Short mmCIF file of C-alpha atoms in Angstrom, two decimals:
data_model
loop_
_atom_site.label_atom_id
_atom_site.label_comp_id
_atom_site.label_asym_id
_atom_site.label_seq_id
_atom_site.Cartn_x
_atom_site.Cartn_y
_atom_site.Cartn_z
CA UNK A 118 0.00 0.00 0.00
CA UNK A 119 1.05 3.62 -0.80
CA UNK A 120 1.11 6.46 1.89
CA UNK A 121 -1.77 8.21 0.18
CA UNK A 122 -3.67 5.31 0.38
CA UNK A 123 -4.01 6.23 4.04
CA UNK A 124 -5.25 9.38 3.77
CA UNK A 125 -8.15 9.97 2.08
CA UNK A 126 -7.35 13.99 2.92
CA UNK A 127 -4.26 13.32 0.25
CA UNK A 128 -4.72 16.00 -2.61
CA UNK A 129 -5.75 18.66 -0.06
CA UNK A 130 -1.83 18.28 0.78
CA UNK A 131 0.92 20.42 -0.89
CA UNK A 132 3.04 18.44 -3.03
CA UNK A 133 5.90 19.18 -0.68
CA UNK A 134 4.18 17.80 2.08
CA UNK A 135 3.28 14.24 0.16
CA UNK A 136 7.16 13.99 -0.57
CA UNK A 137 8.02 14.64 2.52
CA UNK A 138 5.21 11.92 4.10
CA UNK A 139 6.06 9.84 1.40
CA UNK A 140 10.13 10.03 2.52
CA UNK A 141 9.39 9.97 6.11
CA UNK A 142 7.72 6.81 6.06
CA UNK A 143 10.00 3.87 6.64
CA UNK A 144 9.08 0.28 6.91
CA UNK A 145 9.04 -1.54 10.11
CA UNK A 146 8.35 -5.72 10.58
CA UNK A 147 7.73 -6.48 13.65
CA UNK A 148 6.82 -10.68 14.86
CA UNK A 149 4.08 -11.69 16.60
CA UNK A 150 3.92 -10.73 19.91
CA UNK A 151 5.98 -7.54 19.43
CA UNK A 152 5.77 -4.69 22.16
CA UNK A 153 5.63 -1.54 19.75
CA UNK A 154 4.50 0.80 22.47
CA UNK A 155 3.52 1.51 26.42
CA UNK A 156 6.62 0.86 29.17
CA UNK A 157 9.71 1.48 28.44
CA UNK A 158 9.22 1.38 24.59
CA UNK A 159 10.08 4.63 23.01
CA UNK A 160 8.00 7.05 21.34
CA UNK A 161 7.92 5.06 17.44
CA UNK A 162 5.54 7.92 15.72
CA UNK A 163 2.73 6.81 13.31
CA UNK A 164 1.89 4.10 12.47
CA UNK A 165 0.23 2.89 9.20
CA UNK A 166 -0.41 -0.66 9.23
CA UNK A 167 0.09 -3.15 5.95
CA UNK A 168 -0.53 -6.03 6.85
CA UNK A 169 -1.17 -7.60 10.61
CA UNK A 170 -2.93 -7.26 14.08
CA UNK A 171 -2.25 -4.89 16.43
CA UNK A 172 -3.75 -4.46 20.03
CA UNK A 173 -4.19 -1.72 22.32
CA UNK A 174 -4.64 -2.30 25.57
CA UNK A 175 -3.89 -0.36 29.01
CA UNK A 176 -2.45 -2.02 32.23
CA UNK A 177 -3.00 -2.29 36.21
CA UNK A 178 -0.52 -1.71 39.14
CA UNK A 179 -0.86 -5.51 39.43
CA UNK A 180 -0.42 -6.29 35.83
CA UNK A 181 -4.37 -7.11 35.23
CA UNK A 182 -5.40 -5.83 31.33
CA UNK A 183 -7.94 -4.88 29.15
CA UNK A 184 -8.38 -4.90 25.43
CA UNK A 185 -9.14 -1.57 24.17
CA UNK A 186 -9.10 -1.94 20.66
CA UNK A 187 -7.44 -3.83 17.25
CA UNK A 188 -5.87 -2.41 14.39
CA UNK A 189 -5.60 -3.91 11.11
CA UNK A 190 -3.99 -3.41 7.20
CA UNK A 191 -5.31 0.55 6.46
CA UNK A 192 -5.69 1.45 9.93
CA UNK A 193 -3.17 3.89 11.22
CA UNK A 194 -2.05 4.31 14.59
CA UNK A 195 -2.01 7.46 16.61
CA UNK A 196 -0.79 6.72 20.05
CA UNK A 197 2.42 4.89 19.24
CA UNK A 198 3.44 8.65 19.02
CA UNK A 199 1.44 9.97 22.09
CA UNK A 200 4.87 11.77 23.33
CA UNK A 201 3.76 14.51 20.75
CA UNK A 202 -0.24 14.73 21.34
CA UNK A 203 -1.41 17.83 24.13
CA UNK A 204 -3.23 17.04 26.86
CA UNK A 205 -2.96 12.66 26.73
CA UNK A 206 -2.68 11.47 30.10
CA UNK A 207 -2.94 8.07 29.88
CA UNK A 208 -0.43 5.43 28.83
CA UNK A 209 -1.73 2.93 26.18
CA UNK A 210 0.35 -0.77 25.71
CA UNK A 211 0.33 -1.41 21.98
CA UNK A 212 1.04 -5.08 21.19
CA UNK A 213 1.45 -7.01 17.76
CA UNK A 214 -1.52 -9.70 17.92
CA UNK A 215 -0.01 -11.24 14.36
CA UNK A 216 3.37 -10.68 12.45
CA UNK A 217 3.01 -6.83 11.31
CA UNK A 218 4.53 -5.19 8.43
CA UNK A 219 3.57 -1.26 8.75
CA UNK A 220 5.50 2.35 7.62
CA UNK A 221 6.17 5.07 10.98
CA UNK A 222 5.94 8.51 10.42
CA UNK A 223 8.50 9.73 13.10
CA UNK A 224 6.57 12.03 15.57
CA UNK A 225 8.34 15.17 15.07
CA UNK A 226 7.63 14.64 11.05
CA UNK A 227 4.11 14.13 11.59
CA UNK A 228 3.37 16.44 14.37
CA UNK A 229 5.06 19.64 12.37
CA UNK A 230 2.82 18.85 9.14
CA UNK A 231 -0.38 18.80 11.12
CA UNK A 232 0.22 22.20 12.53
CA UNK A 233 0.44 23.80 9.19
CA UNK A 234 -2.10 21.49 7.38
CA UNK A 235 -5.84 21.87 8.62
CA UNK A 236 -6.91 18.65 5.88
CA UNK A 237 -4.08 16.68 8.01
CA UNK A 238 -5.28 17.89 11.71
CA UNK A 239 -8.91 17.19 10.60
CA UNK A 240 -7.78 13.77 8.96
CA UNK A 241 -6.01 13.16 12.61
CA UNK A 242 -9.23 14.73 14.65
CA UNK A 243 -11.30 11.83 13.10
CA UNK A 244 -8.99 8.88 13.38
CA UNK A 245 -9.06 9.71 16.98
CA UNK A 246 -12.72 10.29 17.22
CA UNK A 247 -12.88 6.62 16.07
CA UNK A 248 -10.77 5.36 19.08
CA UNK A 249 -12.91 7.47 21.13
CA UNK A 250 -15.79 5.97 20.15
CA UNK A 251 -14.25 2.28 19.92
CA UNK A 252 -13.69 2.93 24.19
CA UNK A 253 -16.81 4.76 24.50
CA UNK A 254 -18.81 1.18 23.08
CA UNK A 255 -16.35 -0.32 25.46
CA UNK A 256 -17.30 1.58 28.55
CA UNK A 257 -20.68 0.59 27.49
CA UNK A 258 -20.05 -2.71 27.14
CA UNK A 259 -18.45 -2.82 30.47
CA UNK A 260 -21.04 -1.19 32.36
CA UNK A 261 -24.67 -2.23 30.89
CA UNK A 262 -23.87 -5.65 29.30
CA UNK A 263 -23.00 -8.55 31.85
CA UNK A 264 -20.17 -10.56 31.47
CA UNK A 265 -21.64 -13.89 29.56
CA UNK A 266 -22.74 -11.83 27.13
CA UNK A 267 -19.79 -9.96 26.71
CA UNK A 268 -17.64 -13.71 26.28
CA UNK A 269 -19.86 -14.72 24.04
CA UNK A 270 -19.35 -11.81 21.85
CA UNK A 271 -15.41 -11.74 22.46
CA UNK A 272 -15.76 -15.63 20.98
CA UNK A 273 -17.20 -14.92 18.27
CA UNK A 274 -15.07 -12.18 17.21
CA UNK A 275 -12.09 -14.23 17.95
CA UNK A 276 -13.54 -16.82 15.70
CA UNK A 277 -13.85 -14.71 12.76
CA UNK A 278 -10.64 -12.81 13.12
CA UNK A 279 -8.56 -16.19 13.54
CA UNK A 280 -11.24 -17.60 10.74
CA UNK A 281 -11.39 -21.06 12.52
CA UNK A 282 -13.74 -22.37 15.22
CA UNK A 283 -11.11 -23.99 16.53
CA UNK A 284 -9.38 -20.88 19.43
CA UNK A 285 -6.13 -21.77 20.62
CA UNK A 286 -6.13 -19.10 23.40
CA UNK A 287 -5.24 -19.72 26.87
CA UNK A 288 -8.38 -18.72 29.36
CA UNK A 289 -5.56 -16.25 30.64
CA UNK A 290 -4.92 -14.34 27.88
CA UNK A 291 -8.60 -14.01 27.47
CA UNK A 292 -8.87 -12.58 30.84
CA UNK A 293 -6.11 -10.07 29.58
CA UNK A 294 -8.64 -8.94 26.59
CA UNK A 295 -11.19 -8.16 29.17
CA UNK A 296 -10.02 -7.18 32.08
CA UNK A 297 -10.95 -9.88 34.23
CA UNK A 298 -9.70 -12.82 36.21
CA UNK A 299 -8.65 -15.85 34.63
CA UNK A 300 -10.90 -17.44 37.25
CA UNK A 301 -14.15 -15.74 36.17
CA UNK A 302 -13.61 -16.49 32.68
CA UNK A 303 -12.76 -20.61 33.71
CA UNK A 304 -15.67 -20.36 35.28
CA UNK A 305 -17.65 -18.44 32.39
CA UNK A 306 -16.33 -21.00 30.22
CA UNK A 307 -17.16 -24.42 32.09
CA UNK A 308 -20.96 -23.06 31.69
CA UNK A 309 -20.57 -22.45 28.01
CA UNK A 310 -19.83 -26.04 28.04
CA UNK A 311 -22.62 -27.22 29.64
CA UNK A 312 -25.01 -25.29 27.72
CA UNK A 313 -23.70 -27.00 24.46
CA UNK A 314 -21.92 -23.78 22.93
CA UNK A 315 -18.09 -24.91 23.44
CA UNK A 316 -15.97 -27.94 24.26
CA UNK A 317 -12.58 -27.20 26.17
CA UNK A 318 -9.29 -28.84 25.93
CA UNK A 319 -5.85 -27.65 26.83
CA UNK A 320 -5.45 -24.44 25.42
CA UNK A 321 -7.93 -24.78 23.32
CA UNK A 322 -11.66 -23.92 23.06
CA UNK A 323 -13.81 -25.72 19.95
CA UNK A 324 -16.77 -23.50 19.72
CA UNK A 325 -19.69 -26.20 18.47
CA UNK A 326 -22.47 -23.85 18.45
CA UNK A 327 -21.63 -20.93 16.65
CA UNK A 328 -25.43 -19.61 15.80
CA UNK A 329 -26.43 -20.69 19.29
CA UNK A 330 -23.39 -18.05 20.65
CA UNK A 331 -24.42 -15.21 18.47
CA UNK A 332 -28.15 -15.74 19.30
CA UNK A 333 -26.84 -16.29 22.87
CA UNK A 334 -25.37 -12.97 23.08
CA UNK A 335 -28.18 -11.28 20.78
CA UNK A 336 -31.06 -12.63 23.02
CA UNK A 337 -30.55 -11.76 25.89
CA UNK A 338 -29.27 -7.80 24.90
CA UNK B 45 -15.20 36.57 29.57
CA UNK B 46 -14.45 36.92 25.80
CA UNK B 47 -14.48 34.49 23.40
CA UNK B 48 -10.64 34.97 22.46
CA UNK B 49 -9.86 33.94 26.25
CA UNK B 50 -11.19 30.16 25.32
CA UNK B 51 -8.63 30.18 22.70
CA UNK B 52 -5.02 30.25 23.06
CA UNK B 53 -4.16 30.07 19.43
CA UNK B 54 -6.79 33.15 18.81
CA UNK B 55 -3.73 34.91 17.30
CA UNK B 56 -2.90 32.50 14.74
CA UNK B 57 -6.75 32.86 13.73
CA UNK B 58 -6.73 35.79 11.14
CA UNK B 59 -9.04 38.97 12.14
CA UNK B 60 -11.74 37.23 9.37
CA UNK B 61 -12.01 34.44 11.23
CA UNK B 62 -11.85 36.48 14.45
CA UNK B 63 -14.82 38.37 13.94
CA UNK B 64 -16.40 35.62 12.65
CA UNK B 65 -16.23 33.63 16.14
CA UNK B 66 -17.10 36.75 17.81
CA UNK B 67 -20.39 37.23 16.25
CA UNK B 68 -21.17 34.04 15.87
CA UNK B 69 -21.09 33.40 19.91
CA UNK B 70 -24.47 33.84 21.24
CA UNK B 71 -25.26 33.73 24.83
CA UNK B 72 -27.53 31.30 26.52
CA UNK B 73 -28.51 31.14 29.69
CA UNK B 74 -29.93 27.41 31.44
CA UNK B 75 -31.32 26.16 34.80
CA UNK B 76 -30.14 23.63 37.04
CA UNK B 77 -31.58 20.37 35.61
CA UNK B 78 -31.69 21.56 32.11
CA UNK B 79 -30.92 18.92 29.19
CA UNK B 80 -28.70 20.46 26.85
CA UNK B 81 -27.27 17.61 24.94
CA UNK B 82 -29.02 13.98 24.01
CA UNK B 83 -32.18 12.32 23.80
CA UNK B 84 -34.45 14.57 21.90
CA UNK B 85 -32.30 17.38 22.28
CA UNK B 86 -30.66 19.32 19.15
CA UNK B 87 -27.30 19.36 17.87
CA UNK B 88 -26.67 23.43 19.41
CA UNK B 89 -23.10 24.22 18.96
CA UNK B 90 -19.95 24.13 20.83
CA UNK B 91 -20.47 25.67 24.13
CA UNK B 92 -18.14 28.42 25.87
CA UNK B 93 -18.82 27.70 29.24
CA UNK B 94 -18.71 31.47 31.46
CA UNK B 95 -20.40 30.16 34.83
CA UNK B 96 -22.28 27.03 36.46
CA UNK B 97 -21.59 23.40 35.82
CA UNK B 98 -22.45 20.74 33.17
CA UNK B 99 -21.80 17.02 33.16
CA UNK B 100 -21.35 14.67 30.42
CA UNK B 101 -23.01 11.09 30.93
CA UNK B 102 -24.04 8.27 29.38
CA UNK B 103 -27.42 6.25 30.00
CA UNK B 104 -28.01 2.39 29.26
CA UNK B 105 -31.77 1.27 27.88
CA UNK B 106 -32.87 0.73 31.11
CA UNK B 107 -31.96 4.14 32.19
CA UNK B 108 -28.67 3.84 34.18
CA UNK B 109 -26.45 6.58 33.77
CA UNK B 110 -22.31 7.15 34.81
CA UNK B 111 -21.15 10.43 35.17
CA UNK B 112 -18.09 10.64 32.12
CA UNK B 113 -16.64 14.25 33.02
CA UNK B 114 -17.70 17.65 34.21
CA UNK B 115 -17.14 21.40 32.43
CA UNK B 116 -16.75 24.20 34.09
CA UNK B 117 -15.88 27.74 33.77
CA UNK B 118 -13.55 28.72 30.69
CA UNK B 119 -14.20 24.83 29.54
CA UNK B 120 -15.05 24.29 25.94
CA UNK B 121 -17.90 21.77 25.53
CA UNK B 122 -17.50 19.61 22.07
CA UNK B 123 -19.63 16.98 22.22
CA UNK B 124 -22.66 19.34 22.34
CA UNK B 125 -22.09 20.14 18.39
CA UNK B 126 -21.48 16.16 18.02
CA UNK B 127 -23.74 15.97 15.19
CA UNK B 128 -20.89 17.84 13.05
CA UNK B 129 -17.88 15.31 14.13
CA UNK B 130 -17.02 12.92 12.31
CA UNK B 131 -16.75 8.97 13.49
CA UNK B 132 -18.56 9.98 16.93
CA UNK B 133 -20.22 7.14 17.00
CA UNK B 134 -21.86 7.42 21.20
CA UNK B 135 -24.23 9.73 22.33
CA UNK B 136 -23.32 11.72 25.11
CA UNK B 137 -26.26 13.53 27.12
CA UNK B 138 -25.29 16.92 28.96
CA UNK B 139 -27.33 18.68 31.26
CA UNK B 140 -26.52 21.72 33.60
CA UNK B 141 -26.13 20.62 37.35
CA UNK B 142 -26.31 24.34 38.59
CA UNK B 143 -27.20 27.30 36.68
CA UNK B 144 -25.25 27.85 33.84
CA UNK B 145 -23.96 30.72 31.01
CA UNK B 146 -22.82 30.04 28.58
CA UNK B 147 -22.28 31.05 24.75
CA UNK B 148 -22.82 29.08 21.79
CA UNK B 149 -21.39 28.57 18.77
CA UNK B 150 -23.17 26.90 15.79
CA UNK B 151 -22.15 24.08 15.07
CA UNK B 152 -21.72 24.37 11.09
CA UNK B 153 -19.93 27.73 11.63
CA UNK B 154 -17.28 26.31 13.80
CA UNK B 155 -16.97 23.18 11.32
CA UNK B 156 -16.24 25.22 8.24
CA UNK B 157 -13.83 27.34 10.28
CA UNK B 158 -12.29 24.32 11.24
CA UNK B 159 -12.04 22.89 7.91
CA UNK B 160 -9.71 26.24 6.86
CA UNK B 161 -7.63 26.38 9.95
CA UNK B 162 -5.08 24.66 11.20
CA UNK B 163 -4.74 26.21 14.73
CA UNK B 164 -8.12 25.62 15.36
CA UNK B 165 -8.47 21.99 14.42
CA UNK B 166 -5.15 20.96 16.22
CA UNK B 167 -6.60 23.44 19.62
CA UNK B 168 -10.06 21.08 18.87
CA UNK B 169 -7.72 18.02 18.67
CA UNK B 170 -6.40 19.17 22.10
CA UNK B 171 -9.87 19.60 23.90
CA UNK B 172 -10.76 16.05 22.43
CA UNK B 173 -7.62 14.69 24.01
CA UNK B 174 -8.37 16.19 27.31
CA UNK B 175 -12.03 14.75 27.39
CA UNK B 176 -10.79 11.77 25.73
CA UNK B 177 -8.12 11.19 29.18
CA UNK B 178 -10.69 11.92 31.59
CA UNK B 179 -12.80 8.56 29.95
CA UNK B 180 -9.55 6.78 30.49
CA UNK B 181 -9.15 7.91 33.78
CA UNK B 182 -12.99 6.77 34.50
CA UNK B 183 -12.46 3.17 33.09
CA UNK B 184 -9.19 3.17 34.83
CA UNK B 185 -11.33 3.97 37.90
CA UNK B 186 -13.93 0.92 36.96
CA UNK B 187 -11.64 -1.93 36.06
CA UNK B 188 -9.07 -1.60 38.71
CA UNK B 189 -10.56 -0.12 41.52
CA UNK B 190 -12.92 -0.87 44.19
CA UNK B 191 -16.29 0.75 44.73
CA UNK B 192 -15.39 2.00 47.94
CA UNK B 193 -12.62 4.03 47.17
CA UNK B 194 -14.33 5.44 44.16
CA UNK B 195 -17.44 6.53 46.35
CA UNK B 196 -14.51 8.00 48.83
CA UNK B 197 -13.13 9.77 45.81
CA UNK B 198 -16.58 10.77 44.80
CA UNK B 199 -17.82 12.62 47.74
CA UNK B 200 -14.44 14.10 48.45
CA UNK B 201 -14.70 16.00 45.17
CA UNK B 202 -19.02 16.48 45.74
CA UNK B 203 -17.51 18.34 49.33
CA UNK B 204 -14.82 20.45 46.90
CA UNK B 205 -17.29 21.33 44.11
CA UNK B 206 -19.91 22.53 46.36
CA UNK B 207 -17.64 23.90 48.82
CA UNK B 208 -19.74 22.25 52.16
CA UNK B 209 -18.99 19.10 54.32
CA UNK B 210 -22.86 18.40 54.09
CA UNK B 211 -23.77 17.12 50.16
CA UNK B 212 -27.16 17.79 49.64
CA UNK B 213 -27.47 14.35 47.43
CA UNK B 214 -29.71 11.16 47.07
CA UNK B 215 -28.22 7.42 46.88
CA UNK B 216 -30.31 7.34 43.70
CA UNK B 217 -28.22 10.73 42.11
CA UNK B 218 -24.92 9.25 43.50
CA UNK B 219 -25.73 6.07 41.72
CA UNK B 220 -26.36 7.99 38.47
CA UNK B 221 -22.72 9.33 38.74
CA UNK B 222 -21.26 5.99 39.36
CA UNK B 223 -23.06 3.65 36.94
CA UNK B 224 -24.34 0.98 39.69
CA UNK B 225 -27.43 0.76 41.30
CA UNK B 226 -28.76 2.63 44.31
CA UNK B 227 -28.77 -0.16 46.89
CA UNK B 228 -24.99 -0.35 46.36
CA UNK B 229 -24.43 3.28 46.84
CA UNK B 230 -26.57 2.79 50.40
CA UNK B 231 -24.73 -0.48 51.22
CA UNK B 232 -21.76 1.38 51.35
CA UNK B 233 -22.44 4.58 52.32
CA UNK B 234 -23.99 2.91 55.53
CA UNK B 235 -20.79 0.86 56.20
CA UNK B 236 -18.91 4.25 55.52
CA UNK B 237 -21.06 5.26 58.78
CA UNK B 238 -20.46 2.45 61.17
CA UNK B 239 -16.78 3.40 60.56
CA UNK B 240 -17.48 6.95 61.03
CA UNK B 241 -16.74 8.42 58.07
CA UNK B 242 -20.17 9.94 57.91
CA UNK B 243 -23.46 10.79 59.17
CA UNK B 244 -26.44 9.71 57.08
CA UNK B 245 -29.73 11.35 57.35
CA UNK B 246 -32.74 11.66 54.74
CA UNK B 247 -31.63 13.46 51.50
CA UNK B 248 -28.34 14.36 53.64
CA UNK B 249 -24.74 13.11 53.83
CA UNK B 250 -22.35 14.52 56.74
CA UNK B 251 -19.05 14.36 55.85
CA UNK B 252 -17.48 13.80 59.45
CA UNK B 253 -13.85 13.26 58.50
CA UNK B 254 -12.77 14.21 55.51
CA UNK B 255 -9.18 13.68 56.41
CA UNK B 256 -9.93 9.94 57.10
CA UNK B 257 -12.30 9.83 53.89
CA UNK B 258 -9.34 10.78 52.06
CA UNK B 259 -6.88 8.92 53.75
CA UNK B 260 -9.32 6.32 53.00
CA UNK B 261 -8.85 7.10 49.30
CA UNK B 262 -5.30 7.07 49.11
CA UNK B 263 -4.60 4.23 51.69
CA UNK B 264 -5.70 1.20 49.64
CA UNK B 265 -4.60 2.56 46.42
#
């Protein structure tokens, strides 16, 4: 993918500033697993993702997590360069779900070109009106929906981003994605099992019942 | 206050745009109690806040609310114009919680002047940012901490905000702020008693010791 695929702002910039987004943009592979950002990982810039999963989540004290959102091939990525955005004050862990292939706009690079270009600080104003509104469905979720429903959903999701009904995912790491104990989710799980919807093994979850999860999880909403 | 006080780039704005704002600000004036933003409520404007207080919430189907943030004086408010953002996709709901003044800018007026300048979009960008931390902070506030030392925190700020050791608030209100239900709030507030904390009475809450209440807080952080 070109840079200007990414922007769909693109020929409301100069042609200076396209060469110089187009020259500031190196490429960057990163495996699965990666830390990219959040800790003691610097600040990287922009991110515009080719190919690959990305996942933003934030952290406790005591190391508990929560998913706060994926990125995928077109998205780009804002806070891997939150050491040059005003007034964030929270620290976001960005993690590489799959192998990732993507181009950084260093921060300085970026952060220069928006103050000039109005197309560019718009462009950036709605990319991060979209990760507003990915935690405000979130909160939502977290408040009014209870937490069966909520597994249900994550299962499905998981099924069609891994495109197999077949989940090797320890109930740990699930309990990373939503901010839970592993415990609650064992126990979540175990009754998914006895309702017919999933049969676990070690580190693996077969999900038998596919319509009878989405219908579980659209019923009772 | 003037409207070039709400804006620290109003010198990069030219004296077009300038005027533009300035006329363009109209004032309003609202009651305690008054919706300004959700439901049935139009799209007004951004808001220039001069006096009172509003709060930003959101409500589940069943009519639950949590308290996101507050605005005060010299706060802009952005979500009341949210029908001119792009990928917004939540609907905040604002109301006043003491009389309020305010002026308002329309919404497509701001948007178009948006659209031309830079400053302006990357000082909007900024405001977002700010609101957009103070969700963070909240959901930091739900997943890792307990309900006790968020209704601590809560009335500790209630005391600041209205300046008096004796909040003038029902369970059912405080519940509204904190997304749970009201029996919770009383639970706790009544075990907040027996450990003499405070002194309950009908539509009343003493704040005995605040130093404990905070010290409360901060303790089991």
């Amino acid at each position: 993918m070109r840079v200007s695929e990414y922007f769909p702002v693109w020929d409301e910039l100069s042609a200076e500033q396209q060469n110089k987004l187009n020259s500031a943009a190196i490429w960057h592979s990163v495996k699965k697993g990666a830390m990219i950002h959040g800790g003691t990982e610097e600040c990287l810039g922009r991110l515009l993702i080719c190919s690959g999963q990305l996942r933003a989540y934030i952290c406790s004290e005591e190391g508990r997590e929560i998913t706060l959102y994926r990125l995928f091939e077109r998205d780009i990525c804002l806070f891997s360069a939150s050491c040059v955005m005003n007034n964030i004050q929270f620290t976001l862990s960005i993690e590489a779900e799959k192998d990732t292939d993507f181009r950084v706009i260093p921060p300085g690079i970026y952060r220069s070109m928006m103050e000039k270009s109005a197309p560019l600080a718009n462009y950036t104003n709605q990319i991060m009106s979209a990760r507003f509104s990915e935690v405000m469905w979130l909160m939502e979720q977290i408040m009014w929906k209870s937490f069966d429903r909520r597994l249900a959903e994550f299962l499905q999701e998981e099924s069609i981003l891994e495109e197999t009904s077949t989940l090797t995912i320890t109930h740990e790491k699930i309990a990373n994605h939503m901010g839970t104990a592993r415990e609650v989710v064992t126990r979540m799980l175990k009754y998914f099992q006895q309702e017919g919807l999933v049969v676990l093994s070690r580190g693996k979850i077969q999900i038998t019942d596919l319509k009878k999860l989405a219908e579980y999880n659209k019923n009772e909403n």
